[in-house]
mmCIF file of C-alpha atoms and ligand atoms in Angstrom:
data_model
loop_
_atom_site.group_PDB
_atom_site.id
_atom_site.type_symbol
_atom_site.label_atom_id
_atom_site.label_comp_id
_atom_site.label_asym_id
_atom_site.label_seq_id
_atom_site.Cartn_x
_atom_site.Cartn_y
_atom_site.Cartn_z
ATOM 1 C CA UNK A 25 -28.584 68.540 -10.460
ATOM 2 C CA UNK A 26 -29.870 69.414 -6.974
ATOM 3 C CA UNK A 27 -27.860 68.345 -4.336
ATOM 4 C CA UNK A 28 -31.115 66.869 -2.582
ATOM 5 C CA UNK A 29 -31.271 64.351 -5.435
ATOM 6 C CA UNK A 30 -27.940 62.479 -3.726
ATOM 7 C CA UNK A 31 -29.559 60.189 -0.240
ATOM 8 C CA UNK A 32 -27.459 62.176 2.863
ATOM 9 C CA UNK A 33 -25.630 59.057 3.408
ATOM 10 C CA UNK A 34 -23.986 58.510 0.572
ATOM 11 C CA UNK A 35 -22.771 62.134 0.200
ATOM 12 C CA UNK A 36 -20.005 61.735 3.059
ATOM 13 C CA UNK A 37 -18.467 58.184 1.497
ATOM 14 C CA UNK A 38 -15.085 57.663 0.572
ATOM 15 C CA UNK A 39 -14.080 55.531 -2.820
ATOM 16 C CA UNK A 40 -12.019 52.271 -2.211
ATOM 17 C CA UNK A 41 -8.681 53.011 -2.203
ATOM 18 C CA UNK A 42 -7.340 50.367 -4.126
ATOM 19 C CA UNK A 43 -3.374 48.952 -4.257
ATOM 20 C CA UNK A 44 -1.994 50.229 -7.005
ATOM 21 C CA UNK A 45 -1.207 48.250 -10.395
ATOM 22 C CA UNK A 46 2.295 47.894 -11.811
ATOM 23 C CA UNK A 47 2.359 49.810 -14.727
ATOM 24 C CA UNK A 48 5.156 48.227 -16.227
ATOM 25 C CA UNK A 49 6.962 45.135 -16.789
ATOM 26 C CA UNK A 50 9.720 44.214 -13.656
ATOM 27 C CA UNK A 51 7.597 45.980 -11.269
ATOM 28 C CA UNK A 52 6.128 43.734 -7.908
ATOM 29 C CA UNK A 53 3.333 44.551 -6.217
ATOM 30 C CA UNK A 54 3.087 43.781 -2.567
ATOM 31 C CA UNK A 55 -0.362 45.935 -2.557
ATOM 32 C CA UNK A 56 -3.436 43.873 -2.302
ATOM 33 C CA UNK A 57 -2.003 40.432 -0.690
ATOM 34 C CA UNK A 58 -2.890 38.594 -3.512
ATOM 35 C CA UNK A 59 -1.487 34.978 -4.343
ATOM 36 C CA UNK A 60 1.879 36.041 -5.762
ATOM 37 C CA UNK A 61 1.770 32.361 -7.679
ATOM 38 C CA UNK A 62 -1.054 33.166 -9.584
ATOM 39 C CA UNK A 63 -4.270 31.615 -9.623
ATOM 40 C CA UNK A 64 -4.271 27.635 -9.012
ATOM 41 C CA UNK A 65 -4.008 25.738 -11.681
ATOM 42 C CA UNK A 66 -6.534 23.138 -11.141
ATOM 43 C CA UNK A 67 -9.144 26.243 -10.658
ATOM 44 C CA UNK A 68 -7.679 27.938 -14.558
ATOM 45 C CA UNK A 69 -8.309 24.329 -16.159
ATOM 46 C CA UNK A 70 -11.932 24.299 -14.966
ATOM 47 C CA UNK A 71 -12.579 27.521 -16.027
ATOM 48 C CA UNK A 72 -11.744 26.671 -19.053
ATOM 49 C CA UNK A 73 -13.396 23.937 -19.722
ATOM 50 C CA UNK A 74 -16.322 25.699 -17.965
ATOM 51 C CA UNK A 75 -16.002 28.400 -20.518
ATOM 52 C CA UNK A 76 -17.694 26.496 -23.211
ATOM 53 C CA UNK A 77 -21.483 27.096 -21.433
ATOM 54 C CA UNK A 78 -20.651 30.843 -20.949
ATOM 55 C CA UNK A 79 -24.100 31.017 -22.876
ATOM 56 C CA UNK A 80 -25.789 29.965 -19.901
ATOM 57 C CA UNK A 81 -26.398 31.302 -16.810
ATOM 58 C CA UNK A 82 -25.068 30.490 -13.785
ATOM 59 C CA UNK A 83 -26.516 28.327 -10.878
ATOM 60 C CA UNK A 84 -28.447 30.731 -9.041
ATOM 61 C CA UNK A 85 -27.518 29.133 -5.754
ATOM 62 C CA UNK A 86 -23.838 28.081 -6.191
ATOM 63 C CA UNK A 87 -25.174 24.522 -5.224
ATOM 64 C CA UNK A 88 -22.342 22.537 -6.473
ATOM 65 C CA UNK A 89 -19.506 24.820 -4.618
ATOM 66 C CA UNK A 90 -21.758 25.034 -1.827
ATOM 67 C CA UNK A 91 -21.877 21.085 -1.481
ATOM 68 C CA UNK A 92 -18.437 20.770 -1.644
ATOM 69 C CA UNK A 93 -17.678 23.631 0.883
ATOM 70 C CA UNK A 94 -20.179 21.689 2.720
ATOM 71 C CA UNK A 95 -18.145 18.227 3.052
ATOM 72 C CA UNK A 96 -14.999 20.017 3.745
ATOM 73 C CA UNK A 97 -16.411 21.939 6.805
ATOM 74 C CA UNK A 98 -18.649 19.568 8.017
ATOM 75 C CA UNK A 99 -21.620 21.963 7.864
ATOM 76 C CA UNK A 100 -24.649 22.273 6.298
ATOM 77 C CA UNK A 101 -25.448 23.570 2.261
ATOM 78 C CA UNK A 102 -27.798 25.805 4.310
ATOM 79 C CA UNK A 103 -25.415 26.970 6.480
ATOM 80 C CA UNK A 104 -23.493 28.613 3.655
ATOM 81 C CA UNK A 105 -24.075 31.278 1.367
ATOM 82 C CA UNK A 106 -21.931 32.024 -2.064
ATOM 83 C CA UNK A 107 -21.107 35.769 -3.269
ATOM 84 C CA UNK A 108 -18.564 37.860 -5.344
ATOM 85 C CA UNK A 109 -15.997 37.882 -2.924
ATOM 86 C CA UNK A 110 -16.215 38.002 0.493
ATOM 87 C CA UNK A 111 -17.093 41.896 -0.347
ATOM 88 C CA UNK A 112 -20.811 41.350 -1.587
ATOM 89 C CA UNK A 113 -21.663 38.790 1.521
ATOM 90 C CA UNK A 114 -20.696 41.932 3.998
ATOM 91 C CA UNK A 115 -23.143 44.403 1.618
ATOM 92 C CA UNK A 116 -25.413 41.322 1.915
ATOM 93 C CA UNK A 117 -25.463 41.578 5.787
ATOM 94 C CA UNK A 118 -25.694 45.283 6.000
ATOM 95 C CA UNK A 119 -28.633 45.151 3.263
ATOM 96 C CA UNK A 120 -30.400 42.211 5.211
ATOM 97 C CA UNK A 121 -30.460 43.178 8.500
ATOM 98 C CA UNK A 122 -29.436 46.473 9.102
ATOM 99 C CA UNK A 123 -32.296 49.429 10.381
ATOM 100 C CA UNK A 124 -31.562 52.779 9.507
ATOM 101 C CA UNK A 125 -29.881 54.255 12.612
ATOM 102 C CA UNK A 126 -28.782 51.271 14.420
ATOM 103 C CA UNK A 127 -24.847 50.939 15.450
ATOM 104 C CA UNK A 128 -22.509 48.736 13.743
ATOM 105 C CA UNK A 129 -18.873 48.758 15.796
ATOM 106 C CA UNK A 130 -16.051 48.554 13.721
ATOM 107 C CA UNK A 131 -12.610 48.851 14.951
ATOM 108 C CA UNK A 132 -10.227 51.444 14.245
ATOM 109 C CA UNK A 133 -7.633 51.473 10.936
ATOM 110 C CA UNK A 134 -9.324 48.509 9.391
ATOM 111 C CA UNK A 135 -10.886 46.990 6.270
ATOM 112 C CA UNK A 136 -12.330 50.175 4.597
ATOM 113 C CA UNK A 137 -15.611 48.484 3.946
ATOM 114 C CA UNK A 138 -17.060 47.763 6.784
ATOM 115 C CA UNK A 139 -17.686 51.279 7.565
ATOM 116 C CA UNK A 140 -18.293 51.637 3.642
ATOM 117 C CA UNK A 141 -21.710 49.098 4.034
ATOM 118 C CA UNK A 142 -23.055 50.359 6.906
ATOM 119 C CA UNK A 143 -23.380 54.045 5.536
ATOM 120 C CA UNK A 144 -24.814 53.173 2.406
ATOM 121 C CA UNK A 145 -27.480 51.225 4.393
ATOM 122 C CA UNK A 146 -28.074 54.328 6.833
ATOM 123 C CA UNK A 147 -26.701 52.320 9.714
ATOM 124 C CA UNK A 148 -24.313 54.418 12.702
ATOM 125 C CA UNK A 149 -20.599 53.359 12.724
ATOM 126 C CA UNK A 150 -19.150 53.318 16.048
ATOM 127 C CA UNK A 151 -15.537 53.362 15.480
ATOM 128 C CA UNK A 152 -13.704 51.331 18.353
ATOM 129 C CA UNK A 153 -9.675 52.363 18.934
ATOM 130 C CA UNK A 154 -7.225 49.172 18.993
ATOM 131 C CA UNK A 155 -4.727 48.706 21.286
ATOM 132 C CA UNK A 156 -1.451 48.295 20.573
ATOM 133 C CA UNK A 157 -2.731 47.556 16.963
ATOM 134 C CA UNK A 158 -4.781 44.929 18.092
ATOM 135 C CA UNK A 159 -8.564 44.742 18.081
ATOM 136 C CA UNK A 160 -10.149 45.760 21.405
ATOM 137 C CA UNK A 161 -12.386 43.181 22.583
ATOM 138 C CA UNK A 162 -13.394 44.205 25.518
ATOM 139 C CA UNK A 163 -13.728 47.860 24.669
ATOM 140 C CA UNK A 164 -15.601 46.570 21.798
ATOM 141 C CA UNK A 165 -18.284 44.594 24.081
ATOM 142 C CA UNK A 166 -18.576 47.299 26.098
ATOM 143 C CA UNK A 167 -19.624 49.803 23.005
ATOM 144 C CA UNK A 168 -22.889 47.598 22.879
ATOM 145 C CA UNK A 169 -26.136 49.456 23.305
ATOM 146 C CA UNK A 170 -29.655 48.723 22.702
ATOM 147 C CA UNK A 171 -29.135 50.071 19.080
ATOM 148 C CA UNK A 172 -26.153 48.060 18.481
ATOM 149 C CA UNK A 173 -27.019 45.178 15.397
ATOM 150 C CA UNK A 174 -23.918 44.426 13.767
ATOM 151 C CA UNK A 175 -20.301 43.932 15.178
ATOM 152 C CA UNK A 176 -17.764 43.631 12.627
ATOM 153 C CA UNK A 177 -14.395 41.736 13.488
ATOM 154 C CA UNK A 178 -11.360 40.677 11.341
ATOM 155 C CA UNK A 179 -9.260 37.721 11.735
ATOM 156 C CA UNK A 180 -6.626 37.533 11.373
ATOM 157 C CA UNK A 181 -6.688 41.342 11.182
ATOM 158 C CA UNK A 182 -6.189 43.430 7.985
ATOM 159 C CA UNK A 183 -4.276 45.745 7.959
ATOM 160 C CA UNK A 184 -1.827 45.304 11.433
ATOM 161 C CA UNK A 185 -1.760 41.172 11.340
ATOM 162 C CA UNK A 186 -2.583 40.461 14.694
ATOM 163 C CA UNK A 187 -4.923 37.615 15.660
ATOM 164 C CA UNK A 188 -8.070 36.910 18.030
ATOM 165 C CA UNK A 189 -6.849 33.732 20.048
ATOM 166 C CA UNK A 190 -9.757 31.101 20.372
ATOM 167 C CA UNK A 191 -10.115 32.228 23.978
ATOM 168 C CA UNK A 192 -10.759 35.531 23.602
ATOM 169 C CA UNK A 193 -13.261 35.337 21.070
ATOM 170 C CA UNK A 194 -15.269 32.694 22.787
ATOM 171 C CA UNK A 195 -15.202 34.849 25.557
ATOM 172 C CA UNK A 196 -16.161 37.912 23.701
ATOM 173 C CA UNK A 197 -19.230 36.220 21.840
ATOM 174 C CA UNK A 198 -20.107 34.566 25.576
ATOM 175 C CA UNK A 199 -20.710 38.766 26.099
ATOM 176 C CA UNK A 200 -22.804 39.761 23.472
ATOM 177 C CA UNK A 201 -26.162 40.001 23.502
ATOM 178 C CA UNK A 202 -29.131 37.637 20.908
ATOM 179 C CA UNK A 203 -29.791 40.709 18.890
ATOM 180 C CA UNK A 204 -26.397 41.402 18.016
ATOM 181 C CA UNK A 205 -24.872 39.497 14.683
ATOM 182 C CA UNK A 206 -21.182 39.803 14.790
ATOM 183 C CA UNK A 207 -19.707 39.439 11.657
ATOM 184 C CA UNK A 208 -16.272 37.223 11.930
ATOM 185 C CA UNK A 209 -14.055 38.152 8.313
ATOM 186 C CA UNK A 210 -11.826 35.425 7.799
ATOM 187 C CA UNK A 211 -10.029 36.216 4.576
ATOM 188 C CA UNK A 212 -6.694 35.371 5.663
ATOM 189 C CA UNK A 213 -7.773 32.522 8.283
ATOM 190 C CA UNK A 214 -5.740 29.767 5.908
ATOM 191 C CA UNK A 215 -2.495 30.933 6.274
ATOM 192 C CA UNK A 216 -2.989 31.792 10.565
ATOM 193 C CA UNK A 217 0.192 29.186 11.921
ATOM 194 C CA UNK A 218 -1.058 30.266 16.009
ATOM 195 C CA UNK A 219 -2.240 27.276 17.434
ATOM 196 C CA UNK A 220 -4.678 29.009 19.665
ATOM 197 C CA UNK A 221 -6.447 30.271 16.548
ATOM 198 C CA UNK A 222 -10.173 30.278 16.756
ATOM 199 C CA UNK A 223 -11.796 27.371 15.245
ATOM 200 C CA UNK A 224 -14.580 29.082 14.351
ATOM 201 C CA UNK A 225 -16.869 26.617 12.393
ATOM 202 C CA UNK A 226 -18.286 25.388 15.581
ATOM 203 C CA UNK A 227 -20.085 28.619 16.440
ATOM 204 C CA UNK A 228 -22.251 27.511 13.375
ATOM 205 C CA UNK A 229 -23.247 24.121 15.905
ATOM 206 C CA UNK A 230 -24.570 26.267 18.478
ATOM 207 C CA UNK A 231 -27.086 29.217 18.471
ATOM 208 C CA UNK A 232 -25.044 31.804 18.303
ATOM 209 C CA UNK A 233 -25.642 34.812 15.840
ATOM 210 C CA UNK A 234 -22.190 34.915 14.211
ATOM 211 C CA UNK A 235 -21.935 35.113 10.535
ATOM 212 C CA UNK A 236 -18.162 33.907 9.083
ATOM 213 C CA UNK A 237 -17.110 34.753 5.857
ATOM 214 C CA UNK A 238 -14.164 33.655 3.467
ATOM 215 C CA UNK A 239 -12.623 34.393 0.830
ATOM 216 C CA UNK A 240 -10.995 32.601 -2.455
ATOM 217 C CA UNK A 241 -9.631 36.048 -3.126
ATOM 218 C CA UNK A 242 -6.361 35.503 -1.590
ATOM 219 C CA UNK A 243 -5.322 31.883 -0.371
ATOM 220 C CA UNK A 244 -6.758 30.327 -3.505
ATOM 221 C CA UNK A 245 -5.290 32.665 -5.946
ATOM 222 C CA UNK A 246 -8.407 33.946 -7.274
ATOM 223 C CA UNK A 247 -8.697 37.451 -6.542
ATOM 224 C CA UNK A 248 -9.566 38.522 -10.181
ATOM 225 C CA UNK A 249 -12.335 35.823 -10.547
ATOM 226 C CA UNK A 250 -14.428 37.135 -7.348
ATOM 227 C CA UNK A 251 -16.011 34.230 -4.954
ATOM 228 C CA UNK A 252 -16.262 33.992 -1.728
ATOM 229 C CA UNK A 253 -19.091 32.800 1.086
ATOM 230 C CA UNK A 254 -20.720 33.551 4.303
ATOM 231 C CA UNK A 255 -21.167 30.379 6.844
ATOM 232 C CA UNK A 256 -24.181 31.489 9.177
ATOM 233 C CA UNK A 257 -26.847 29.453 10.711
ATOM 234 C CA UNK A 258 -30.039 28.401 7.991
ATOM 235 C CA UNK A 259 -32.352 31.020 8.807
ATOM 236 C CA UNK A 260 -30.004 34.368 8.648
ATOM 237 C CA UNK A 261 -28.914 32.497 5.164
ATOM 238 C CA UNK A 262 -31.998 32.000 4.000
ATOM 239 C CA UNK A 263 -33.174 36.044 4.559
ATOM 240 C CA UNK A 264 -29.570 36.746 2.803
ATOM 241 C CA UNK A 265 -30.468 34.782 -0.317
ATOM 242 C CA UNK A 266 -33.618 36.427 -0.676
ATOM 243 C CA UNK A 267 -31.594 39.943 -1.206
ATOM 244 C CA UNK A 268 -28.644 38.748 -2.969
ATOM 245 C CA UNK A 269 -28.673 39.488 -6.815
ATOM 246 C CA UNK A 270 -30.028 35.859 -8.669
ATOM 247 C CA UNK A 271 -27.026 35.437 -10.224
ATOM 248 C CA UNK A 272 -24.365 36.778 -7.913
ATOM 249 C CA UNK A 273 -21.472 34.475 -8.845
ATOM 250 C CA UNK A 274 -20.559 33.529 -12.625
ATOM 251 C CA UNK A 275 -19.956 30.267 -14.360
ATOM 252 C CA UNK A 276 -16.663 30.804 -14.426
ATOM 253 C CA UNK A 277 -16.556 31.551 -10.392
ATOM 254 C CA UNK A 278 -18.246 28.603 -9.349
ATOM 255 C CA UNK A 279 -16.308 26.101 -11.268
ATOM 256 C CA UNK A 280 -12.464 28.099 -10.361
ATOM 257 C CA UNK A 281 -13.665 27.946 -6.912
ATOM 258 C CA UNK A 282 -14.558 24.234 -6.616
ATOM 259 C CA UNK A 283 -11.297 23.134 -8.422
ATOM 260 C CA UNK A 284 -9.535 25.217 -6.264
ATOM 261 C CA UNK A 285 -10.624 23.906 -3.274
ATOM 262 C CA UNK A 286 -9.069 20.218 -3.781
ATOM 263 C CA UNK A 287 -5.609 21.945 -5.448
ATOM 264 C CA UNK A 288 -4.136 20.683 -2.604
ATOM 265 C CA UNK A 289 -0.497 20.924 -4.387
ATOM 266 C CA UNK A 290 -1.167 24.746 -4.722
ATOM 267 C CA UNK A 291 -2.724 25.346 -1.188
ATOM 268 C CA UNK A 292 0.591 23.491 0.284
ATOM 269 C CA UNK A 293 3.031 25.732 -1.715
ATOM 270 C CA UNK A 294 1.429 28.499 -0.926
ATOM 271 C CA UNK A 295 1.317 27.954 3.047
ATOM 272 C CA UNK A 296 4.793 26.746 3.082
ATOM 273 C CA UNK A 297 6.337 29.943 1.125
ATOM 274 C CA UNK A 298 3.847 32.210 3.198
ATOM 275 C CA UNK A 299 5.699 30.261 6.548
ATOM 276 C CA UNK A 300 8.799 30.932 5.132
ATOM 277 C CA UNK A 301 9.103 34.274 3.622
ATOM 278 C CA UNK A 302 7.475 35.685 7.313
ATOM 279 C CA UNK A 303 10.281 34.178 8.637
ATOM 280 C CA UNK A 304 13.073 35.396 6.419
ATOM 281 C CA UNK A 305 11.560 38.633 6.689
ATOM 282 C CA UNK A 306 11.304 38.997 10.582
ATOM 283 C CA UNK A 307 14.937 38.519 10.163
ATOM 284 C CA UNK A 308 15.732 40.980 7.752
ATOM 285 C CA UNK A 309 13.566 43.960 9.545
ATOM 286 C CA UNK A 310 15.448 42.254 13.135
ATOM 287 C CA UNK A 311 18.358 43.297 11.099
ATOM 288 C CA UNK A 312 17.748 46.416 10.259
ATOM 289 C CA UNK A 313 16.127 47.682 13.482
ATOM 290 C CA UNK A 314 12.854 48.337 11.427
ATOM 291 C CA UNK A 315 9.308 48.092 13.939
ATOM 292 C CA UNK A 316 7.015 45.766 12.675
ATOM 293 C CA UNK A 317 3.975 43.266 14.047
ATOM 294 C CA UNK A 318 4.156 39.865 14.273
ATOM 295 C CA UNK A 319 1.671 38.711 11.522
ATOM 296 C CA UNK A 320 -0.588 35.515 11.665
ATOM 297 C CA UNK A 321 -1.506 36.416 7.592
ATOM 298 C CA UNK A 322 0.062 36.373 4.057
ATOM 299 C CA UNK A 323 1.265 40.453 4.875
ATOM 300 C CA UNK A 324 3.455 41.989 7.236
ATOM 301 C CA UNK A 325 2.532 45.571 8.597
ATOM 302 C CA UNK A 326 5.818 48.023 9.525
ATOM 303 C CA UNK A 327 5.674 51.222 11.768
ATOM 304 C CA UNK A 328 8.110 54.054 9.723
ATOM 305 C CA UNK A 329 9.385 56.924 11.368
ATOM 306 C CA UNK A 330 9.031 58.401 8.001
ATOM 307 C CA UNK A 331 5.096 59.043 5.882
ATOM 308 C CA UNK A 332 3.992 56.029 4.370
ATOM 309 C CA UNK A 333 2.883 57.673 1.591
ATOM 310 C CA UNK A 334 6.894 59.315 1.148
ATOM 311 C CA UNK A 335 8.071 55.736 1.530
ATOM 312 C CA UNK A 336 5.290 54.409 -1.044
ATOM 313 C CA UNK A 337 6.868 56.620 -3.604
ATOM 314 C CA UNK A 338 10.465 56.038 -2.792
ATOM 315 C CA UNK A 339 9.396 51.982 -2.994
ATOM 316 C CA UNK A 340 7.843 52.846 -6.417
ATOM 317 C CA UNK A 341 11.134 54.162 -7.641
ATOM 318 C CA UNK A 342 13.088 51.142 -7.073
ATOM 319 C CA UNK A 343 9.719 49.315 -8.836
ATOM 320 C CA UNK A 344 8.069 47.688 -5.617
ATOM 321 C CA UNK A 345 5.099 48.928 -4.743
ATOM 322 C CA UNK A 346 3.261 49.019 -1.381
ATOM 323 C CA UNK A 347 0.609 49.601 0.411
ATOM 324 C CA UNK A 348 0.899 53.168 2.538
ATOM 325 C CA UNK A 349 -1.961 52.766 5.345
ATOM 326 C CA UNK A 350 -2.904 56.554 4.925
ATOM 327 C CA UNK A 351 -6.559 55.533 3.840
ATOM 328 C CA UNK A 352 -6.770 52.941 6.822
ATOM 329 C CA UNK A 353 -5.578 56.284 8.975
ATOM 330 C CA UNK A 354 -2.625 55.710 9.983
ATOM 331 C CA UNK A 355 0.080 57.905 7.772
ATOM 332 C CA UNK A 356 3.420 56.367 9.456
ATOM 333 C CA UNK A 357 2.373 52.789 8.542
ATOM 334 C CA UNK A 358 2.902 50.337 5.716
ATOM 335 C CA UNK A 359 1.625 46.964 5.019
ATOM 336 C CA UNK A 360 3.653 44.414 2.766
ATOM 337 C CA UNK A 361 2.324 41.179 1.032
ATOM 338 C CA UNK A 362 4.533 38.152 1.691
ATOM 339 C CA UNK A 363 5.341 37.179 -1.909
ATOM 340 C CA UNK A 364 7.887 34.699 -3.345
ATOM 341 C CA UNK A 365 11.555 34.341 -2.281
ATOM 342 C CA UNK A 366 12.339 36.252 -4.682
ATOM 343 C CA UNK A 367 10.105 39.271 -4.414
ATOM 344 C CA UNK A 368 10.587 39.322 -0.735
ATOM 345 C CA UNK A 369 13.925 39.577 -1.138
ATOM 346 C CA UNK A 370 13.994 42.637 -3.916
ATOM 347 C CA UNK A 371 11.151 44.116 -1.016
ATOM 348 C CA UNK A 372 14.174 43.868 1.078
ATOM 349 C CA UNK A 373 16.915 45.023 -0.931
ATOM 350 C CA UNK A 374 14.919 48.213 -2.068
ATOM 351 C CA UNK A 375 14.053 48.935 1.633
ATOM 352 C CA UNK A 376 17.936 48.803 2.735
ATOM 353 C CA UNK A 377 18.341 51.326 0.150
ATOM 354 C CA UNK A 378 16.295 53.433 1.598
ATOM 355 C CA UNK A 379 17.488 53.286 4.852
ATOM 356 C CA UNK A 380 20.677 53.974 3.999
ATOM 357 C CA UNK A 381 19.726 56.912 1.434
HETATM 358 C C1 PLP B 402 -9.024 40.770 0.785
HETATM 359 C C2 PLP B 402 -10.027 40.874 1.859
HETATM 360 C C3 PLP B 402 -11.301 40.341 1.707
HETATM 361 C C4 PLP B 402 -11.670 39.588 0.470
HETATM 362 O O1 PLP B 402 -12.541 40.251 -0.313
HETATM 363 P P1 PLP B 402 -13.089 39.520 -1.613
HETATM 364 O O2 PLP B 402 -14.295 40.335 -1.926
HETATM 365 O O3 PLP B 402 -13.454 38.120 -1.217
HETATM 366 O O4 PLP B 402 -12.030 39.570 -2.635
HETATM 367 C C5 PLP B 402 -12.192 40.446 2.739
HETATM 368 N N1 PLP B 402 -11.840 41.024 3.890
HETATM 369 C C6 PLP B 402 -10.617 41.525 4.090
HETATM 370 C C7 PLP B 402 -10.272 42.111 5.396
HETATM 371 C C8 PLP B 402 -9.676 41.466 3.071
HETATM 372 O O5 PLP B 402 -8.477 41.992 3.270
#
């Protein structure tokens, strides 16, 4: 086939790089930050019982998830918009509002995808550096041009940890031009303990072009059942449900998600281990002189003086597996989900080994 017959854009993309899957029994994975107690069980009864009307479709508009996301943030069913996973509400924003040629800033070494949308919709990536592993604000501000329509921030930040304090960001949005939508990714936001951490639901009270999005991938144990939303004021929702697929999030989806949300049982465990097992493992790596960041999510990332992708495969061996930050560009770096006592502990004991080795 001719090579024309590919669009330009597409022709330069890179795959997801997934975590990879344990292949055998005994093996943890530490990979993807997933919920390492499974998905709550309030959410797997629903589904269940939800399975019955698998015959039918789904709610086009996710109103019943939507209402209840509604009470619990004190927003509007307008303000909010439902997807599969966070992942199809950033598409969403690329495919809504992007022009071919305009600038989306990204910052450097972070969530693959982001750059990922705004090629396949033609837009420019404009790649800012972080420093010290943090997200650049003001360098970021300052990237804005006239051709600038999308900024894309994470918090807290995926892969290094760190976190936008409420300050800052109020500041940086106080910089940024009407035409600009910045695009706040909160996956993690439920397990951030900082005190100073942004708030963020009031932006959604004022005028300000900010759309938020969230995730039931990770806090909520639902990674495998794929829901999320976007919180944005009514009109920029509105445009996004006009491009969104009609049936965008399952049966199944919409009633895991709902009972999810009220598993309060589940969402306390899995704050309290997440508060924990940072701590026991800030103590370990103290121990063992190994660098790491300060995290304000459910992983931990760890500067090596050794390549990730070596330590990924010496990890492997002793049946813990990793995530080497090679694909997020950075080839001496590894980021580690925060699992149970247990697992965090065999992370630990398999690292030692290595050190010593
Ligand atoms: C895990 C993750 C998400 C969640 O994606 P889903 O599509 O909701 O599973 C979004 N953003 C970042 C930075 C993540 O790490």
């Amino acid at each position: 086939m001719a090579e024309e017959f590919i669009r330009p854009a597409i022709k330069n993309l890179q795959e997801y790089v997934p975590g990879k899957t344990p292949e055998k029994a005994g093996v943890i994975k530490l990979a993807s930050n997933e919920n390492p107690f499974g998905p709550s069980p309030l959410a797997l009864a629903a589904i269940i019982k939800e399975s019955k009307h698998l015959h039918i479709y789904p709610d086009q508009k996710s109103i019943v998830l939507r209402e209840a996301l509604s009470k619990k943030l004190g927003v509007k069913s307008d303000n909010i918009i439902a997807g599969n996973g966070s992942d199809e509400i950033m598409q969403l924003a690329a495919a809504t509002f992007l022009r071919p040629g305009e600038e989306v800033i990204i910052p450097a070494h972070t969530f693959s995808l982001y750059k990922t949308f705004t090629q396949i919709f033609d837009g420019q990536p404009v790649v800012v550096a972080l420093n010290n592993l943090e997200q650049d604000l003001e360098a970021m501000a300052k990237a804005v041009t006239k051709r600038t329509k999308l900024i894309f921030l994470c918090n807290p930040h995926n892969p290094t940890g760190t976190y936008l304090s409420a300050k800052q960001l109020d500041a940086f949005l106080n910089k940024i031009p009407d035409n600009v939508l910045v695009v706040l990714d909160e996956a993690y936001a439920e397990y951030a303990e900082a005190a100073d951490f942004p708030g963020s639901i009031k932006y959604l009270k004022t005028d300000k072009n900010i759309l938020i999005l969230r995730t039931f991938s990770k806090f909520y144990g639902l990674a495998g059942l794929r829901v999320g939303y976007g919180l944005a004021k009514p009109e920029l929702i509105s445009y996004m449900f006009r491009v969104k697929s009609p049936f965008n999030v399952n049966r199944l989806a919409q009633a895991g998600a709902l009972a999810a949300l009220d598993d309060a049982d589940f969402k306390d465990k899995t704050y309290q281990n997440n508060v924990g097992g940072k701590s026991y493992l800030y103590a370990e790596l103290d121990k063992r002189g190994v660098e790491y960041k300060k995290t304000e999510s459910n992983f931990i990332f760890i500067n090596l003086k050794m390549s990730a992708d070596e330590m990924f495969l010496q990890m492997m061996k002793k049946s813990v597996i990793i995530r080497p930050l090679t694909s997020f560009g950075l080839s001496k770096a590894v980021r580690v989900s925060i699992g149970t006592k247990e697992q965090n502990k065999k992370f630990i004991l398999a690292l030692a080994g290595l050190l010593l080795a």
